[in-house]
PDB file of C-alpha atoms in Angstrom:
ATOM      1  CA  MET A   1      30.728 -38.130  11.376  1.00  0.00           C
ATOM      2  CA  LEU A   2      27.512 -39.429  12.675  1.00  0.00           C
ATOM      3  CA  LEU A   3      26.557 -43.084  12.299  1.00  0.00           C
ATOM      4  CA  TYR A   4      23.748 -45.051  13.633  1.00  0.00           C
ATOM      5  CA  PHE A   5      21.882 -48.323  12.843  1.00  0.00           C
ATOM      6  CA  LYS A   6      18.354 -48.892  12.145  1.00  0.00           C
ATOM      7  CA  GLY A   7      17.116 -52.328  11.492  1.00  0.00           C
ATOM      8  CA  ASN A   8      19.580 -53.997   9.188  1.00  0.00           C
ATOM      9  CA  GLY A   9      20.573 -50.843   7.328  1.00  0.00           C
ATOM     10  CA  LEU A  10      23.262 -48.365   8.133  1.00  0.00           C
ATOM     11  CA  MET A  11      21.935 -44.846   8.331  1.00  0.00           C
ATOM     12  CA  LEU A  12      24.445 -42.125   7.706  1.00  0.00           C
ATOM     13  CA  SER A  13      23.168 -38.874   9.017  1.00  0.00           C
ATOM     14  CA  ILE A  14      25.649 -36.665   7.229  1.00  0.00           C
ATOM     15  CA  LYS A  15      23.170 -34.083   6.407  1.00  0.00           C
ATOM     16  CA  SER A  16      22.148 -33.720   9.980  1.00  0.00           C
ATOM     17  CA  PHE A  17      25.851 -33.411  10.921  1.00  0.00           C
ATOM     18  CA  PHE A  18      26.697 -30.753   8.402  1.00  0.00           C
ATOM     19  CA  ARG A  19      23.247 -28.857   9.291  1.00  0.00           C
ATOM     20  CA  HIS A  20      24.464 -28.830  12.908  1.00  0.00           C
ATOM     21  CA  CYS A  21      27.901 -27.465  11.894  1.00  0.00           C
ATOM     22  CA  TYR A  22      26.196 -24.852   9.728  1.00  0.00           C
ATOM     23  CA  TYR A  23      23.959 -23.634  12.310  1.00  0.00           C
ATOM     24  CA  SER A  24      26.583 -23.605  15.112  1.00  0.00           C
ATOM     25  CA  ALA A  25      29.008 -21.563  12.763  1.00  0.00           C
ATOM     26  CA  ASP A  26      26.264 -19.126  11.850  1.00  0.00           C
ATOM     27  CA  LYS A  27      25.280 -18.633  15.467  1.00  0.00           C
ATOM     28  CA  TYR A  28      28.864 -17.937  16.403  1.00  0.00           C
ATOM     29  CA  MET A  29      29.433 -15.377  13.647  1.00  0.00           C
ATOM     30  CA  TYR A  30      26.016 -13.731  14.583  1.00  0.00           C
ATOM     31  CA  ILE A  31      26.517 -13.405  18.262  1.00  0.00           C
ATOM     32  CA  ASN A  32      30.002 -12.000  17.636  1.00  0.00           C
ATOM     33  CA  SER A  33      28.627  -9.265  15.311  1.00  0.00           C
ATOM     34  CA  ASP A  34      26.638  -6.114  16.275  1.00  0.00           C
ATOM     35  CA  GLN A  35      23.312  -7.589  15.066  1.00  0.00           C
ATOM     36  CA  PRO A  36      22.058  -8.729  18.483  1.00  0.00           C
ATOM     37  CA  GLY A  37      22.099  -5.219  19.775  1.00  0.00           C
ATOM     38  CA  ARG A  38      20.582  -3.965  16.629  1.00  0.00           C
ATOM     39  CA  VAL A  39      17.708  -6.456  16.806  1.00  0.00           C
ATOM     40  CA  LYS A  40      16.794  -5.152  20.336  1.00  0.00           C
ATOM     41  CA  ASN A  41      16.730  -1.651  18.714  1.00  0.00           C
ATOM     42  CA  LEU A  42      14.600  -2.754  15.854  1.00  0.00           C
ATOM     43  CA  LEU A  43      12.155  -4.354  18.267  1.00  0.00           C
ATOM     44  CA  LYS A  44      11.627  -0.929  19.824  1.00  0.00           C
ATOM     45  CA  CYS A  45       9.676  -0.015  16.664  1.00  0.00           C
ATOM     46  CA  LEU A  46       6.897  -1.982  18.407  1.00  0.00           C
ATOM     47  CA  LYS A  47       4.971  -1.295  21.641  1.00  0.00           C
ATOM     48  CA  PRO A  48       2.934  -3.600  23.973  1.00  0.00           C
ATOM     49  CA  GLU A  49      -0.318  -2.897  22.505  1.00  0.00           C
ATOM     50  CA  PRO A  50      -2.595  -4.207  19.727  1.00  0.00           C
ATOM     51  CA  LEU A  51      -0.712  -4.979  16.483  1.00  0.00           C
ATOM     52  CA  LEU A  52      -1.581  -5.802  12.978  1.00  0.00           C
ATOM     53  CA  ILE A  53       0.416  -8.309  10.679  1.00  0.00           C
ATOM     54  CA  VAL A  54      -0.220  -7.890   7.043  1.00  0.00           C
ATOM     55  CA  CYS A  55       0.627 -10.812   4.993  1.00  0.00           C
ATOM     56  CA  ASN A  56       0.659 -11.147   1.159  1.00  0.00           C
ATOM     57  CA  GLY A  57      -2.446 -13.255   0.048  1.00  0.00           C
ATOM     58  CA  PRO A  58      -4.771 -12.121  -2.668  1.00  0.00           C
ATOM     59  CA  SER A  59      -7.503 -11.451  -0.117  1.00  0.00           C
ATOM     60  CA  LEU A  60      -5.409  -8.392   0.864  1.00  0.00           C
ATOM     61  CA  ASN A  61      -6.795  -6.665  -2.276  1.00  0.00           C
ATOM     62  CA  ASN A  62     -10.301  -6.796  -0.444  1.00  0.00           C
ATOM     63  CA  THR A  63      -9.200  -5.901   2.891  1.00  0.00           C
ATOM     64  CA  PRO A  64      -9.594  -2.092   4.062  1.00  0.00           C
ATOM     65  CA  LEU A  65      -6.124  -1.634   5.458  1.00  0.00           C
ATOM     66  CA  GLU A  66      -7.018   1.987   6.078  1.00  0.00           C
ATOM     67  CA  ARG A  67      -9.337   0.981   8.976  1.00  0.00           C
ATOM     68  CA  PHE A  68      -6.245  -0.286  10.727  1.00  0.00           C
ATOM     69  CA  ASN A  69      -4.258   3.060  10.477  1.00  0.00           C
ATOM     70  CA  PHE A  70      -4.590   3.606  14.247  1.00  0.00           C
ATOM     71  CA  LEU A  71      -2.688   0.279  14.936  1.00  0.00           C
ATOM     72  CA  GLN A  72       1.054  -0.440  14.824  1.00  0.00           C
ATOM     73  CA  SER A  73       1.639  -3.011  12.175  1.00  0.00           C
ATOM     74  CA  ILE A  74       4.270  -5.295  10.497  1.00  0.00           C
ATOM     75  CA  GLY A  75       4.447  -5.794   6.929  1.00  0.00           C
ATOM     76  CA  LEU A  76       6.089  -8.783   5.097  1.00  0.00           C
ATOM     77  CA  ASN A  77       8.377  -9.344   2.069  1.00  0.00           C
ATOM     78  CA  LYS A  78       7.014  -7.357  -0.936  1.00  0.00           C
ATOM     79  CA  ILE A  79       4.215  -5.487   1.060  1.00  0.00           C
ATOM     80  CA  HIS A  80       5.429  -2.191  -0.663  1.00  0.00           C
ATOM     81  CA  LEU A  81       3.592  -3.323  -3.834  1.00  0.00           C
ATOM     82  CA  ILE A  82       0.257  -2.471  -2.184  1.00  0.00           C
ATOM     83  CA  PHE A  83       1.304   1.236  -1.153  1.00  0.00           C
ATOM     84  CA  ASP A  84      -0.143   2.848  -4.176  1.00  0.00           C
ATOM     85  CA  LYS A  85      -3.553   1.393  -3.335  1.00  0.00           C
ATOM     86  CA  THR A  86      -3.787   2.500   0.266  1.00  0.00           C
ATOM     87  CA  THR A  87      -2.687   5.067   2.915  1.00  0.00           C
ATOM     88  CA  TRP A  88      -1.600   2.363   5.335  1.00  0.00           C
ATOM     89  CA  ARG A  89       1.983   1.962   6.019  1.00  0.00           C
ATOM     90  CA  PRO A  90       3.634  -0.766   8.434  1.00  0.00           C
ATOM     91  CA  ASP A  91       5.910   0.270  11.223  1.00  0.00           C
ATOM     92  CA  LEU A  92       8.251  -2.538  10.519  1.00  0.00           C
ATOM     93  CA  VAL A  93       8.902  -4.724   7.368  1.00  0.00           C
ATOM     94  CA  LEU A  94      10.330  -8.230   7.778  1.00  0.00           C
ATOM     95  CA  CYS A  95      11.776 -10.477   4.974  1.00  0.00           C
ATOM     96  CA  THR A  96      13.237 -13.924   5.186  1.00  0.00           C
ATOM     97  CA  ASN A  97      13.042 -14.852   1.392  1.00  0.00           C
ATOM     98  CA  PRO A  98      16.651 -14.665  -0.114  1.00  0.00           C
ATOM     99  CA  PHE A  99      15.244 -13.994  -3.608  1.00  0.00           C
ATOM    100  CA  VAL A 100      13.083 -11.016  -2.413  1.00  0.00           C
ATOM    101  CA  VAL A 101      16.100  -9.643  -0.574  1.00  0.00           C
ATOM    102  CA  GLU A 102      18.388  -9.815  -3.509  1.00  0.00           C
ATOM    103  CA  ASN A 103      15.956  -8.231  -5.835  1.00  0.00           C
ATOM    104  CA  TRP A 104      14.014  -5.779  -3.505  1.00  0.00           C
ATOM    105  CA  GLN A 105      16.690  -4.293  -1.299  1.00  0.00           C
ATOM    106  CA  ASP A 106      16.659  -0.957  -2.859  1.00  0.00           C
ATOM    107  CA  THR A 107      12.802  -0.767  -2.329  1.00  0.00           C
ATOM    108  CA  PHE A 108      13.308  -1.662   1.287  1.00  0.00           C
ATOM    109  CA  ILE A 109      15.879   1.089   1.741  1.00  0.00           C
ATOM    110  CA  SER A 110      14.051   3.867  -0.340  1.00  0.00           C
ATOM    111  CA  SER A 111      10.743   3.309   1.730  1.00  0.00           C
ATOM    112  CA  GLY A 112      12.464   4.608   4.653  1.00  0.00           C
ATOM    113  CA  ILE A 113      10.499   1.969   6.777  1.00  0.00           C
ATOM    114  CA  PRO A 114      12.819   0.093   9.503  1.00  0.00           C
ATOM    115  CA  THR A 115      13.462  -3.427   7.787  1.00  0.00           C
ATOM    116  CA  GLY A 116      14.702  -6.640   9.368  1.00  0.00           C
ATOM    117  CA  LEU A 117      16.078  -9.537   7.180  1.00  0.00           C
ATOM    118  CA  VAL A 118      17.080 -12.935   8.188  1.00  0.00           C
ATOM    119  CA  TRP A 119      20.815 -13.262   8.986  1.00  0.00           C
ATOM    120  CA  LYS A 120      21.459 -15.949   6.290  1.00  0.00           C
ATOM    121  CA  THR A 121      20.356 -13.537   3.471  1.00  0.00           C
ATOM    122  CA  ARG A 122      22.957 -10.999   4.336  1.00  0.00           C
ATOM    123  CA  HIS A 123      25.183 -12.346   1.216  1.00  0.00           C
ATOM    124  CA  LYS A 124      22.358 -11.390  -1.045  1.00  0.00           C
ATOM    125  CA  VAL A 125      22.638  -7.796   0.012  1.00  0.00           C
ATOM    126  CA  ARG A 126      25.065  -5.588  -1.924  1.00  0.00           C
ATOM    127  CA  GLN A 127      28.257  -4.567   0.078  1.00  0.00           C
ATOM    128  CA  GLU A 128      27.150  -0.907  -0.073  1.00  0.00           C
ATOM    129  CA  ASN A 129      23.803  -1.754   1.352  1.00  0.00           C
ATOM    130  CA  ARG A 130      24.604  -4.348   3.772  1.00  0.00           C
ATOM    131  CA  ASN A 131      24.754  -2.175   6.909  1.00  0.00           C
ATOM    132  CA  LYS A 132      21.468  -0.380   6.175  1.00  0.00           C
ATOM    133  CA  PHE A 133      19.501  -3.383   7.476  1.00  0.00           C
ATOM    134  CA  THR A 134      19.153  -5.241  10.699  1.00  0.00           C
ATOM    135  CA  TYR A 135      19.557  -9.003  10.680  1.00  0.00           C
ATOM    136  CA  PHE A 136      17.827 -11.576  12.870  1.00  0.00           C
ATOM    137  CA  LEU A 137      19.176 -15.149  13.251  1.00  0.00           C
ATOM    138  CA  HIS A 138      16.946 -18.179  12.470  1.00  0.00           C
ATOM    139  CA  ARG A 139      17.498 -21.059  14.895  1.00  0.00           C
ATOM    140  CA  LEU A 140      15.967 -24.501  15.225  1.00  0.00           C
ATOM    141  CA  LEU A 141      14.446 -24.020  18.689  1.00  0.00           C
ATOM    142  CA  GLY A 142      10.956 -25.541  18.565  1.00  0.00           C
ATOM    143  CA  HIS A 143       9.778 -22.418  20.607  1.00  0.00           C
ATOM    144  CA  PHE A 144      10.005 -18.718  20.588  1.00  0.00           C
ATOM    145  CA  GLY A 145      13.001 -18.440  22.887  1.00  0.00           C
ATOM    146  CA  ASP A 146      13.705 -15.967  25.722  1.00  0.00           C
ATOM    147  CA  ASP A 147      15.598 -13.246  24.083  1.00  0.00           C
ATOM    148  CA  ILE A 148      14.879 -12.204  20.448  1.00  0.00           C
ATOM    149  CA  SER A 149      18.416 -10.900  20.009  1.00  0.00           C
ATOM    150  CA  SER A 150      19.817 -14.403  20.250  1.00  0.00           C
ATOM    151  CA  GLY A 151      17.600 -15.667  17.527  1.00  0.00           C
ATOM    152  CA  LEU A 152      14.108 -16.527  16.320  1.00  0.00           C
ATOM    153  CA  ASP A 153      12.788 -19.944  15.812  1.00  0.00           C
ATOM    154  CA  ALA A 154      13.018 -20.964  12.259  1.00  0.00           C
ATOM    155  CA  GLY A 155       9.637 -21.679  10.584  1.00  0.00           C
ATOM    156  CA  ALA A 156       8.406 -22.080   7.133  1.00  0.00           C
ATOM    157  CA  THR A 157       6.756 -18.774   6.717  1.00  0.00           C
ATOM    158  CA  VAL A 158       8.006 -14.985   7.411  1.00  0.00           C
ATOM    159  CA  THR A 159       4.726 -14.651   9.303  1.00  0.00           C
ATOM    160  CA  TYR A 160       6.071 -16.844  11.964  1.00  0.00           C
ATOM    161  CA  ALA A 161       8.963 -14.519  12.394  1.00  0.00           C
ATOM    162  CA  ALA A 162       6.583 -11.635  12.603  1.00  0.00           C
ATOM    163  CA  LEU A 163       4.641 -13.313  15.475  1.00  0.00           C
ATOM    164  CA  GLN A 164       7.757 -13.719  17.404  1.00  0.00           C
ATOM    165  CA  PHE A 165       8.600  -9.937  17.000  1.00  0.00           C
ATOM    166  CA  ALA A 166       5.081  -9.100  18.162  1.00  0.00           C
ATOM    167  CA  TYR A 167       5.324 -11.524  21.044  1.00  0.00           C
ATOM    168  CA  HIS A 168       8.648 -10.147  22.317  1.00  0.00           C
ATOM    169  CA  ALA A 169       7.262  -6.596  21.859  1.00  0.00           C
ATOM    170  CA  GLY A 170       4.353  -7.574  24.292  1.00  0.00           C
ATOM    171  CA  ALA A 171       1.726  -7.048  21.637  1.00  0.00           C
ATOM    172  CA  ASP A 172      -1.771  -7.952  22.327  1.00  0.00           C
ATOM    173  CA  PRO A 173      -3.947  -8.774  20.682  1.00  0.00           C
ATOM    174  CA  VAL A 174      -2.288  -9.676  17.309  1.00  0.00           C
ATOM    175  CA  ILE A 175      -4.499  -9.454  14.248  1.00  0.00           C
ATOM    176  CA  ILE A 176      -3.493 -11.186  10.914  1.00  0.00           C
ATOM    177  CA  VAL A 177      -4.890 -10.345   7.553  1.00  0.00           C
ATOM    178  CA  GLY A 178      -3.834 -11.600   4.055  1.00  0.00           C
ATOM    179  CA  LEU A 179      -2.911 -15.054   5.333  1.00  0.00           C
ATOM    180  CA  ASP A 180      -5.064 -16.847   2.693  1.00  0.00           C
ATOM    181  CA  HIS A 181      -2.979 -20.140   3.365  1.00  0.00           C
ATOM    182  CA  LYS A 182      -3.828 -21.515  -0.024  1.00  0.00           C
ATOM    183  CA  PHE A 183      -1.724 -21.559  -3.364  1.00  0.00           C
ATOM    184  CA  GLU A 184      -2.821 -22.299  -6.823  1.00  0.00           C
ATOM    185  CA  THR A 185       0.815 -23.216  -7.769  1.00  0.00           C
ATOM    186  CA  GLN A 186       1.305 -26.804  -6.580  1.00  0.00           C
ATOM    187  CA  GLY A 187       4.362 -28.885  -6.065  1.00  0.00           C
ATOM    188  CA  LYS A 188       6.832 -30.146  -3.455  1.00  0.00           C
ATOM    189  CA  PRO A 189       7.397 -27.799  -0.561  1.00  0.00           C
ATOM    190  CA  HIS A 190      10.450 -25.612  -0.810  1.00  0.00           C
ATOM    191  CA  LYS A 191      11.115 -26.559  -4.363  1.00  0.00           C
ATOM    192  CA  LEU A 192      12.687 -23.667  -6.313  1.00  0.00           C
ATOM    193  CA  ILE A 193      10.731 -22.657  -9.286  1.00  0.00           C
ATOM    194  CA  THR A 194      10.732 -19.849 -11.943  1.00  0.00           C
ATOM    195  CA  SER A 195       7.345 -18.405 -12.534  1.00  0.00           C
ATOM    196  CA  LYS A 196       6.113 -18.559 -16.178  1.00  0.00           C
ATOM    197  CA  SER A 197       2.929 -16.298 -15.600  1.00  0.00           C
ATOM    198  CA  ALA A 198       1.359 -13.644 -13.568  1.00  0.00           C
ATOM    199  CA  ASP A 199       1.165 -14.376  -9.847  1.00  0.00           C
ATOM    200  CA  SER A 200      -2.270 -15.495  -8.700  1.00  0.00           C
ATOM    201  CA  ASN A 201      -1.063 -16.722  -5.343  1.00  0.00           C
ATOM    202  CA  HIS A 202      -0.375 -13.112  -3.941  1.00  0.00           C
ATOM    203  CA  PHE A 203      -2.088  -9.819  -3.937  1.00  0.00           C
ATOM    204  CA  ASP A 204      -0.227  -8.354  -6.914  1.00  0.00           C
ATOM    205  CA  PRO A 205       0.288 -10.203 -10.168  1.00  0.00           C
ATOM    206  CA  ALA A 206       3.738  -8.852 -10.318  1.00  0.00           C
ATOM    207  CA  TYR A 207       4.725 -10.336  -6.840  1.00  0.00           C
ATOM    208  CA  PHE A 208       6.461 -13.437  -8.219  1.00  0.00           C
ATOM    209  CA  GLY A 209       5.559 -12.715 -11.898  1.00  0.00           C
ATOM    210  CA  PRO A 210       7.102 -14.266 -15.118  1.00  0.00           C
ATOM    211  CA  GLY A 211      10.883 -14.973 -14.786  1.00  0.00           C
ATOM    212  CA  ILE A 212      11.055 -14.569 -11.122  1.00  0.00           C
ATOM    213  CA  LYS A 213      12.471 -17.274  -8.874  1.00  0.00           C
ATOM    214  CA  TRP A 214      10.450 -18.271  -5.693  1.00  0.00           C
ATOM    215  CA  GLN A 215      10.126 -21.443  -3.428  1.00  0.00           C
ATOM    216  CA  LEU A 216       6.788 -23.347  -3.103  1.00  0.00           C
ATOM    217  CA  PRO A 217       5.323 -22.953   0.348  1.00  0.00           C
ATOM    218  CA  ASP A 218       5.084 -25.712   3.079  1.00  0.00           C
ATOM    219  CA  LEU A 219       1.663 -25.194   4.443  1.00  0.00           C
ATOM    220  CA  LYS A 220       1.970 -28.114   6.802  1.00  0.00           C
ATOM    221  CA  ALA A 221       4.971 -26.947   8.370  1.00  0.00           C
ATOM    222  CA  SER A 222       3.525 -23.372   8.600  1.00  0.00           C
ATOM    223  CA  GLU A 223       0.621 -24.815  10.556  1.00  0.00           C
ATOM    224  CA  LEU A 224       2.830 -26.532  13.000  1.00  0.00           C
ATOM    225  CA  ALA A 225       4.681 -23.043  13.440  1.00  0.00           C
ATOM    226  CA  PHE A 226       1.442 -21.275  13.928  1.00  0.00           C
ATOM    227  CA  GLN A 227       0.255 -23.663  16.460  1.00  0.00           C
ATOM    228  CA  ILE A 228       3.363 -23.062  18.563  1.00  0.00           C
ATOM    229  CA  ALA A 229       2.664 -19.348  18.179  1.00  0.00           C
ATOM    230  CA  ARG A 230      -0.925 -19.639  19.442  1.00  0.00           C
ATOM    231  CA  GLU A 231       0.181 -21.861  22.447  1.00  0.00           C
ATOM    232  CA  THR A 232       2.950 -19.367  23.356  1.00  0.00           C
ATOM    233  CA  PHE A 233       0.523 -16.418  23.220  1.00  0.00           C
ATOM    234  CA  GLU A 234      -1.986 -18.149  25.261  1.00  0.00           C
ATOM    235  CA  LYS A 235       0.359 -19.111  27.957  1.00  0.00           C
ATOM    236  CA  ASP A 236       0.834 -15.586  28.411  1.00  0.00           C
ATOM    237  CA  ASN A 237      -2.907 -14.668  28.441  1.00  0.00           C
ATOM    238  CA  ARG A 238      -2.517 -13.100  25.039  1.00  0.00           C
ATOM    239  CA  ASN A 239      -4.342 -13.704  21.816  1.00  0.00           C
ATOM    240  CA  ILE A 240      -3.811 -13.989  17.937  1.00  0.00           C
ATOM    241  CA  TYR A 241      -6.722 -13.726  15.721  1.00  0.00           C
ATOM    242  CA  ASP A 242      -7.054 -14.316  11.998  1.00  0.00           C
ATOM    243  CA  ALA A 243      -9.097 -11.605  10.145  1.00  0.00           C
ATOM    244  CA  THR A 244      -8.197 -12.740   6.748  1.00  0.00           C
ATOM    245  CA  ILE A 245     -11.148 -12.537   4.367  1.00  0.00           C
ATOM    246  CA  ASN A 246     -12.084 -16.157   3.329  1.00  0.00           C
ATOM    247  CA  GLY A 247      -8.748 -17.412   4.764  1.00  0.00           C
ATOM    248  CA  ASN A 248      -8.180 -21.066   4.770  1.00  0.00           C
ATOM    249  CA  LEU A 249      -5.997 -21.252   7.891  1.00  0.00           C
ATOM    250  CA  LYS A 250      -7.638 -23.217  10.887  1.00  0.00           C
ATOM    251  CA  VAL A 251      -5.200 -22.585  13.527  1.00  0.00           C
ATOM    252  CA  PHE A 252      -6.330 -19.103  15.051  1.00  0.00           C
ATOM    253  CA  ASP A 253      -9.698 -17.940  16.063  1.00  0.00           C
ATOM    254  CA  LYS A 254     -11.572 -16.025  13.334  1.00  0.00           C
ATOM    255  CA  LEU A 255     -12.630 -12.447  13.360  1.00  0.00           C
ATOM    256  CA  SER A 256     -14.391 -10.321  10.774  1.00  0.00           C
ATOM    257  CA  ILE A 257     -12.795  -6.874   9.875  1.00  0.00           C
ATOM    258  CA  ASP A 258     -15.359  -4.998  11.839  1.00  0.00           C
ATOM    259  CA  GLU A 259     -14.808  -7.274  14.864  1.00  0.00           C
ATOM    260  CA  ALA A 260     -10.951  -6.857  14.651  1.00  0.00           C
ATOM    261  CA  VAL A 261     -11.130  -3.157  14.397  1.00  0.00           C
ATOM    262  CA  ASP A 262     -13.649  -2.848  17.467  1.00  0.00           C
ATOM    263  CA  LEU A 263     -11.551  -5.367  19.425  1.00  0.00           C
ATOM    264  CA  CYS A 264      -8.193  -3.327  18.827  1.00  0.00           C
ATOM    265  CA  ARG A 265     -10.067  -0.074  19.585  1.00  0.00           C
ATOM    266  CA  ARG A 266     -11.183  -1.390  22.970  1.00  0.00           C
ATOM    267  CA  TYR A 267      -7.691  -2.470  23.794  1.00  0.00           C
ATOM    268  CA  LYS A 268      -6.154   0.730  22.687  1.00  0.00           C
ATOM    269  CA  LYS A 269      -8.251   2.708  25.190  1.00  0.00           C
TER     270      LYS A 269
END
């Protein structure tokens, strides 16, 4: 047990102690499974060329995804809900939300698109489906890490995981769309709530519709993670651009859809 003093008060860091134990045990189980090798294989879905990351904000309804059909791409969480509106399809889907994993696993499988889930959500997957996914480990690193198979830096958004996959694949530039970075639903970050109405925070009203559990976002923590991502790419002379229509995030340089398409076509040549 860890004890320390601060001023006149005794501070008991039981929470930190058990968090450390949890992550240590989780890491041990992970590295002794077949998942590190499977993550390396999953990464082969991507190439060292321009890449699109498609997030789930309402602006996605106004984003002409078909214009990016020539690009490799990563879709996030319930991205399948947009498939009936576009010919665009991702090369890889990533999901870190345990509630999405629990309720959406059959859709992931039936899509036939390679899908990566965060390791801690494996218990949300039914036993008969568990081996149909690849799992990546979340770790408290504060940086991207040198080897994706040993774990990704934990962040407050699945977009951060996608940026790490893009980085380790050698992608350049990376274009992000649908990252609105604003939510009508307000409350304490990470608080678990049950939706009582149609979802106005994502591109589909059924995304987290009535009766569906979800956790409120942590926008400040997301911004810190995105800043790490930007600095990591720039140190390697690579770039991340935000082509979200009317997006609220200020971390990445902005591009219009036309500019993003033109830039990626130049890089592809």
